[in-house]
Amino acid sequence: GLERPATRAPTPLGCGRPPAEGAAPRAMFWCCAAAEAEELQILPVQAVDGQAVIPSDTVVAIKRPDEPPPGAKPPLDEGGDLPGQFSVTITKPTPSSVCGWRLDPTDPLVLYICTVISDENSPVQAWNAIADEARKIREGDYIVGANGVMGSAADIQKTIKAATTVDLVLRRPEVRTVSFAKNGKSSGLDLRYAPCGSTLVVEQIRRGAVVEQGIDILPRDRIVEVCGRRGPAEELLEQLKDQDRIDLTLVRIT
């Protein structure tokens, strides 16, 4: 299969506090830093209900219509024929120079631009200064390819870091809103996130309120707002844990 970037392990909905002292760490993960996603120390995660392991037979087999088979790479139309997809070129003084964005590599296939830094001298802002509105690099865009490399967030990021001229394929996501009531049950969402990120990525969906109510949420959907609030990922988790009536704004790369 594809090499997955080192992000926080799937987290049963509502966790975000460290486990009891002595609990074993479960994953190495990345955080969006000033220019690149960088490796952090090993940090533990904990389920809200205190269960270290949730039986695998509770996982519901929900797949995205565009989900490639294991080991396969999704099609990439560099001509921009796919809805919301377009090409840009950024040029850096040296391969190690910063680009002018913060990236979230939580999705194993693509990179999410969580911030565009307002530095007019950055390669990203240099591109935006000459691009028409439809081709400007924006917060919330996905990077789906770099210099012909695609299908792996880790490989795309390595390519960006190794080159001075980078031909990127970006895609704007579809924004969706959904609402449901937990009615005292678990939502059934397992989530993945960068510890200093501001979004939550759906890793898998278990039996719970989302499945029972037929809510349109798919693996790899990214939650950007919970009950009208945006902010750090762990605050979004707290909202999901504490509220019974859940209103979500999420983005989906199609």
Tab-separated table of C-alpha atoms in Angstrom:
chain	number	residue	atom	x	y	z
A	1	GLY	CA	0.000	0.000	0.000
A	2	LEU	CA	0.929	3.652	0.046
A	3	GLU	CA	3.378	4.972	2.577
A	4	ARG	CA	1.353	6.898	5.136
A	5	PRO	CA	2.669	10.124	6.647
A	6	ALA	CA	3.382	9.972	10.355
A	7	THR	CA	0.263	11.493	11.837
A	8	ARG	CA	-1.711	10.925	14.986
A	9	ALA	CA	-3.205	7.434	15.085
A	10	PRO	CA	-6.961	7.038	14.491
A	11	THR	CA	-8.645	8.472	17.540
A	12	PRO	CA	-12.087	7.344	18.703
A	13	LEU	CA	-14.306	10.412	18.743
A	14	GLY	CA	-13.849	12.768	21.648
A	15	CYS	CA	-10.348	11.867	22.735
A	16	GLY	CA	-7.601	14.384	22.922
A	17	ARG	CA	-6.432	14.155	26.518
A	18	PRO	CA	-3.342	12.084	27.351
A	19	PRO	CA	-3.911	8.654	28.905
A	20	ALA	CA	-2.930	7.655	32.384
A	21	GLU	CA	0.740	7.781	33.236
A	22	GLY	CA	2.575	4.758	31.893
A	23	ALA	CA	0.207	4.123	29.002
A	24	ALA	CA	2.001	3.066	25.819
A	25	PRO	CA	2.290	5.565	22.966
A	26	ARG	CA	0.624	4.482	19.737
A	27	ALA	CA	1.899	6.679	16.940
A	28	MET	CA	4.429	9.166	15.633
A	29	PHE	CA	2.743	12.123	13.991
A	30	TRP	CA	3.370	15.365	12.151
A	31	CYS	CA	2.292	18.890	12.839
A	32	CYS	CA	1.923	21.819	10.469
A	33	ALA	CA	4.925	24.043	11.126
A	34	ALA	CA	5.863	27.412	9.646
A	35	ALA	CA	6.846	25.968	6.304
A	36	GLU	CA	6.828	22.201	6.362
A	37	ALA	CA	5.136	19.391	8.248
A	38	GLU	CA	7.760	18.219	10.699
A	39	GLU	CA	8.159	15.170	12.889
A	40	LEU	CA	7.256	15.565	16.541
A	41	GLN	CA	7.812	13.427	19.592
A	42	ILE	CA	5.769	10.295	20.194
A	43	LEU	CA	2.498	11.227	21.879
A	44	PRO	CA	-0.188	8.935	23.262
A	45	VAL	CA	-3.917	8.957	22.599
A	46	GLN	CA	-6.815	7.693	24.660
A	47	ALA	CA	-10.405	6.717	24.006
A	48	VAL	CA	-13.086	8.700	25.815
A	49	ASP	CA	-14.706	5.592	27.183
A	50	GLY	CA	-11.360	4.411	28.519
A	51	GLN	CA	-11.105	1.464	26.143
A	52	ALA	CA	-7.618	1.080	24.743
A	53	VAL	CA	-8.866	-1.164	21.930
A	54	ILE	CA	-12.270	-1.107	20.256
A	55	PRO	CA	-13.276	-4.397	18.571
A	56	SER	CA	-12.636	-4.311	14.830
A	57	ASP	CA	-16.025	-5.855	14.095
A	58	THR	CA	-17.628	-2.526	14.992
A	59	VAL	CA	-16.087	-0.924	11.903
A	60	VAL	CA	-18.596	-0.270	9.130
A	61	ALA	CA	-17.269	-0.830	5.601
A	62	ILE	CA	-17.965	2.605	4.131
A	63	LYS	CA	-15.791	3.492	1.149
A	64	ARG	CA	-15.602	6.593	-0.972
A	65	PRO	CA	-16.719	6.170	-4.584
A	66	ASP	CA	-13.316	7.468	-5.710
A	67	GLU	CA	-11.287	5.295	-3.327
A	68	PRO	CA	-8.450	3.538	-5.220
A	69	PRO	CA	-7.660	-0.106	-4.455
A	70	PRO	CA	-4.693	-0.717	-2.108
A	71	GLY	CA	-1.423	0.210	-3.780
A	72	ALA	CA	-3.103	1.972	-6.705
A	73	LYS	CA	-2.748	5.672	-7.473
A	74	PRO	CA	-5.835	7.742	-8.286
A	75	PRO	CA	-6.038	9.355	-11.725
A	76	LEU	CA	-4.533	12.810	-11.987
A	77	ASP	CA	-5.735	15.109	-14.732
A	78	GLU	CA	-3.031	17.751	-14.979
A	79	GLY	CA	-5.028	19.549	-17.635
A	80	GLY	CA	-7.453	20.702	-14.943
A	81	ASP	CA	-10.566	19.024	-16.404
A	82	LEU	CA	-11.660	17.732	-13.002
A	83	PRO	CA	-13.965	20.143	-11.128
A	84	GLY	CA	-11.980	22.569	-9.001
A	85	GLN	CA	-8.598	21.308	-10.206
A	86	PHE	CA	-5.898	23.601	-11.587
A	87	SER	CA	-2.135	23.837	-12.047
A	88	VAL	CA	0.292	26.334	-10.534
A	89	THR	CA	4.062	26.771	-10.552
A	90	ILE	CA	6.064	28.122	-7.635
A	91	THR	CA	9.776	28.894	-7.662
A	92	LYS	CA	11.995	28.824	-4.580
A	93	PRO	CA	15.493	30.339	-4.286
A	94	THR	CA	16.820	27.009	-2.977
A	95	PRO	CA	15.206	23.598	-2.402
A	96	SER	CA	15.223	24.205	1.357
A	97	SER	CA	13.541	27.628	1.107
A	98	VAL	CA	10.112	27.959	2.688
A	99	CYS	CA	7.108	28.073	0.376
A	100	GLY	CA	4.860	30.345	2.415
A	101	TRP	CA	2.196	27.952	3.624
A	102	ARG	CA	1.453	25.553	6.445
A	103	LEU	CA	0.607	22.023	5.367
A	104	ASP	CA	-1.409	19.335	7.117
A	105	PRO	CA	-0.395	15.832	5.920
A	106	THR	CA	-3.111	13.979	7.850
A	107	ASP	CA	-4.706	12.618	4.665
A	108	PRO	CA	-2.378	9.859	3.382
A	109	LEU	CA	-2.926	10.714	-0.295
A	110	VAL	CA	-2.845	14.531	-0.474
A	111	LEU	CA	-1.620	17.605	1.409
A	112	TYR	CA	-4.050	20.137	2.883
A	113	ILE	CA	-3.084	23.820	2.924
A	114	CYS	CA	-4.191	24.933	6.377
A	115	THR	CA	-2.635	28.419	6.173
A	116	VAL	CA	-1.293	30.723	3.463
A	117	ILE	CA	1.259	33.001	5.119
A	118	SER	CA	0.960	36.708	4.331
A	119	ASP	CA	4.581	37.233	3.303
A	120	GLU	CA	4.665	39.000	-0.054
A	121	ASN	CA	8.199	37.687	-0.670
A	122	SER	CA	7.220	34.029	-0.340
A	123	PRO	CA	6.972	31.792	-3.433
A	124	VAL	CA	3.265	31.242	-2.788
A	125	GLN	CA	2.486	34.960	-2.602
A	126	ALA	CA	4.689	35.606	-5.648
A	127	TRP	CA	2.468	33.200	-7.588
A	128	ASN	CA	-0.729	34.705	-6.193
A	129	ALA	CA	0.413	38.186	-7.280
A	130	ILE	CA	0.365	37.178	-10.965
A	131	ALA	CA	-2.391	34.523	-10.990
A	132	ASP	CA	-6.020	35.162	-11.825
A	133	GLU	CA	-8.501	34.674	-8.986
A	134	ALA	CA	-9.463	31.149	-10.029
A	135	ARG	CA	-5.834	29.989	-9.829
A	136	LYS	CA	-4.679	31.650	-6.625
A	137	ILE	CA	-3.428	29.356	-3.872
A	138	ARG	CA	-5.891	29.527	-0.973
A	139	GLU	CA	-6.213	28.198	2.525
A	140	GLY	CA	-8.250	24.993	2.302
A	141	ASP	CA	-6.873	23.892	-1.086
A	142	TYR	CA	-5.506	20.377	-1.498
A	143	ILE	CA	-2.174	19.611	-3.168
A	144	VAL	CA	-2.765	16.420	-5.159
A	145	GLY	CA	0.461	16.348	-7.164
A	146	ALA	CA	3.931	17.888	-7.431
A	147	ASN	CA	6.265	17.534	-10.441
A	148	GLY	CA	4.285	14.495	-11.573
A	149	VAL	CA	4.370	12.759	-8.164
A	150	MET	CA	0.952	11.845	-6.779
A	151	GLY	CA	-0.926	9.358	-4.629
A	152	SER	CA	1.125	9.805	-1.430
A	153	ALA	CA	1.222	12.873	0.807
A	154	ALA	CA	4.683	11.905	2.037
A	155	ASP	CA	6.072	11.576	-1.497
A	156	ILE	CA	4.463	14.834	-2.629
A	157	GLN	CA	6.014	16.648	0.293
A	158	LYS	CA	9.462	15.155	-0.361
A	159	THR	CA	9.204	16.308	-3.977
A	160	ILE	CA	8.304	19.863	-2.955
A	161	LYS	CA	11.212	19.998	-0.514
A	162	ALA	CA	13.720	18.684	-3.082
A	163	ALA	CA	13.033	21.118	-5.946
A	164	THR	CA	13.372	24.832	-6.668
A	165	THR	CA	10.702	24.887	-9.396
A	166	VAL	CA	7.582	22.982	-8.426
A	167	ASP	CA	4.674	22.325	-10.785
A	168	LEU	CA	1.703	21.692	-8.528
A	169	VAL	CA	-1.754	20.323	-9.161
A	170	LEU	CA	-4.238	21.783	-6.675
A	171	ARG	CA	-7.878	21.016	-6.102
A	172	ARG	CA	-10.535	23.028	-4.313
A	173	PRO	CA	-12.697	20.887	-2.027
A	174	GLU	CA	-16.458	20.616	-1.890
A	175	VAL	CA	-17.880	22.231	1.274
A	176	ARG	CA	-20.732	20.359	2.964
A	177	THR	CA	-22.802	20.732	6.135
A	178	VAL	CA	-24.420	17.867	8.043
A	179	SER	CA	-26.334	17.625	11.305
A	180	PHE	CA	-27.286	14.752	13.589
A	181	ALA	CA	-28.178	13.972	17.189
A	182	LYS	CA	-26.099	11.449	19.134
A	183	ASN	CA	-29.017	10.602	21.440
A	184	GLY	CA	-26.591	9.432	24.065
A	185	LYS	CA	-24.667	7.205	21.644
A	186	SER	CA	-21.240	7.447	20.080
A	187	SER	CA	-21.081	9.198	16.723
A	188	GLY	CA	-19.030	6.267	15.445
A	189	LEU	CA	-16.343	8.492	13.866
A	190	ASP	CA	-12.669	7.642	14.227
A	191	LEU	CA	-10.622	10.768	13.593
A	192	ARG	CA	-7.036	11.625	12.699
A	193	TYR	CA	-5.438	15.017	13.219
A	194	ALA	CA	-2.183	16.920	13.472
A	195	PRO	CA	-1.682	18.027	17.096
A	196	CYS	CA	-1.347	21.720	16.184
A	197	GLY	CA	-3.849	21.469	13.337
A	198	SER	CA	-7.305	22.976	13.162
A	199	THR	CA	-9.232	20.217	11.368
A	200	LEU	CA	-10.189	16.576	11.921
A	201	VAL	CA	-9.937	13.899	9.235
A	202	VAL	CA	-12.372	10.971	9.243
A	203	GLU	CA	-10.291	7.803	9.338
A	204	GLN	CA	-13.090	5.255	9.522
A	205	ILE	CA	-16.712	4.995	10.587
A	206	ARG	CA	-17.997	2.592	13.212
A	207	ARG	CA	-21.516	1.709	14.219
A	208	GLY	CA	-23.103	4.710	15.870
A	209	ALA	CA	-25.293	7.753	15.303
A	210	VAL	CA	-23.798	8.669	11.911
A	211	VAL	CA	-24.437	5.246	10.394
A	212	GLU	CA	-27.823	4.749	12.054
A	213	GLN	CA	-29.102	8.095	10.723
A	214	GLY	CA	-27.580	7.712	7.270
A	215	ILE	CA	-25.493	10.884	7.560
A	216	ASP	CA	-23.421	11.664	4.462
A	217	ILE	CA	-19.914	11.434	5.926
A	218	LEU	CA	-17.148	9.449	4.221
A	219	PRO	CA	-13.601	8.395	5.098
A	220	ARG	CA	-11.101	11.206	4.321
A	221	ASP	CA	-13.739	13.918	4.804
A	222	ARG	CA	-12.186	16.773	6.799
A	223	ILE	CA	-14.165	18.462	9.584
A	224	VAL	CA	-13.416	22.197	9.726
A	225	GLU	CA	-16.192	23.418	12.032
A	226	VAL	CA	-18.192	21.869	14.880
A	227	CYS	CA	-21.391	23.488	16.177
A	228	GLY	CA	-20.424	26.845	14.696
A	229	ARG	CA	-16.923	26.833	16.156
A	230	ARG	CA	-13.541	26.633	14.451
A	231	GLY	CA	-10.222	26.348	16.187
A	232	PRO	CA	-7.586	23.876	17.339
A	233	ALA	CA	-8.332	20.243	16.534
A	234	GLU	CA	-8.562	19.234	20.171
A	235	GLU	CA	-11.191	21.926	20.811
A	236	LEU	CA	-13.233	20.519	17.932
A	237	LEU	CA	-12.945	17.102	19.563
A	238	GLU	CA	-14.230	18.511	22.843
A	239	GLN	CA	-17.260	19.989	21.059
A	240	LEU	CA	-17.962	16.625	19.443
A	241	LYS	CA	-17.698	14.938	22.814
A	242	ASP	CA	-19.732	17.436	24.850
A	243	GLN	CA	-22.616	18.272	22.509
A	244	ASP	CA	-25.498	15.942	21.736
A	245	ARG	CA	-26.805	17.904	18.744
A	246	ILE	CA	-23.932	18.054	16.261
A	247	ASP	CA	-23.673	20.474	13.335
A	248	LEU	CA	-20.594	19.899	11.164
A	249	THR	CA	-19.019	21.770	8.312
A	250	LEU	CA	-16.694	19.493	6.402
A	251	VAL	CA	-14.741	19.562	3.167
A	252	ARG	CA	-14.489	16.675	0.723
A	253	ILE	CA	-11.942	16.268	-2.031
A	254	THR	CA	-13.798	14.828	-4.998
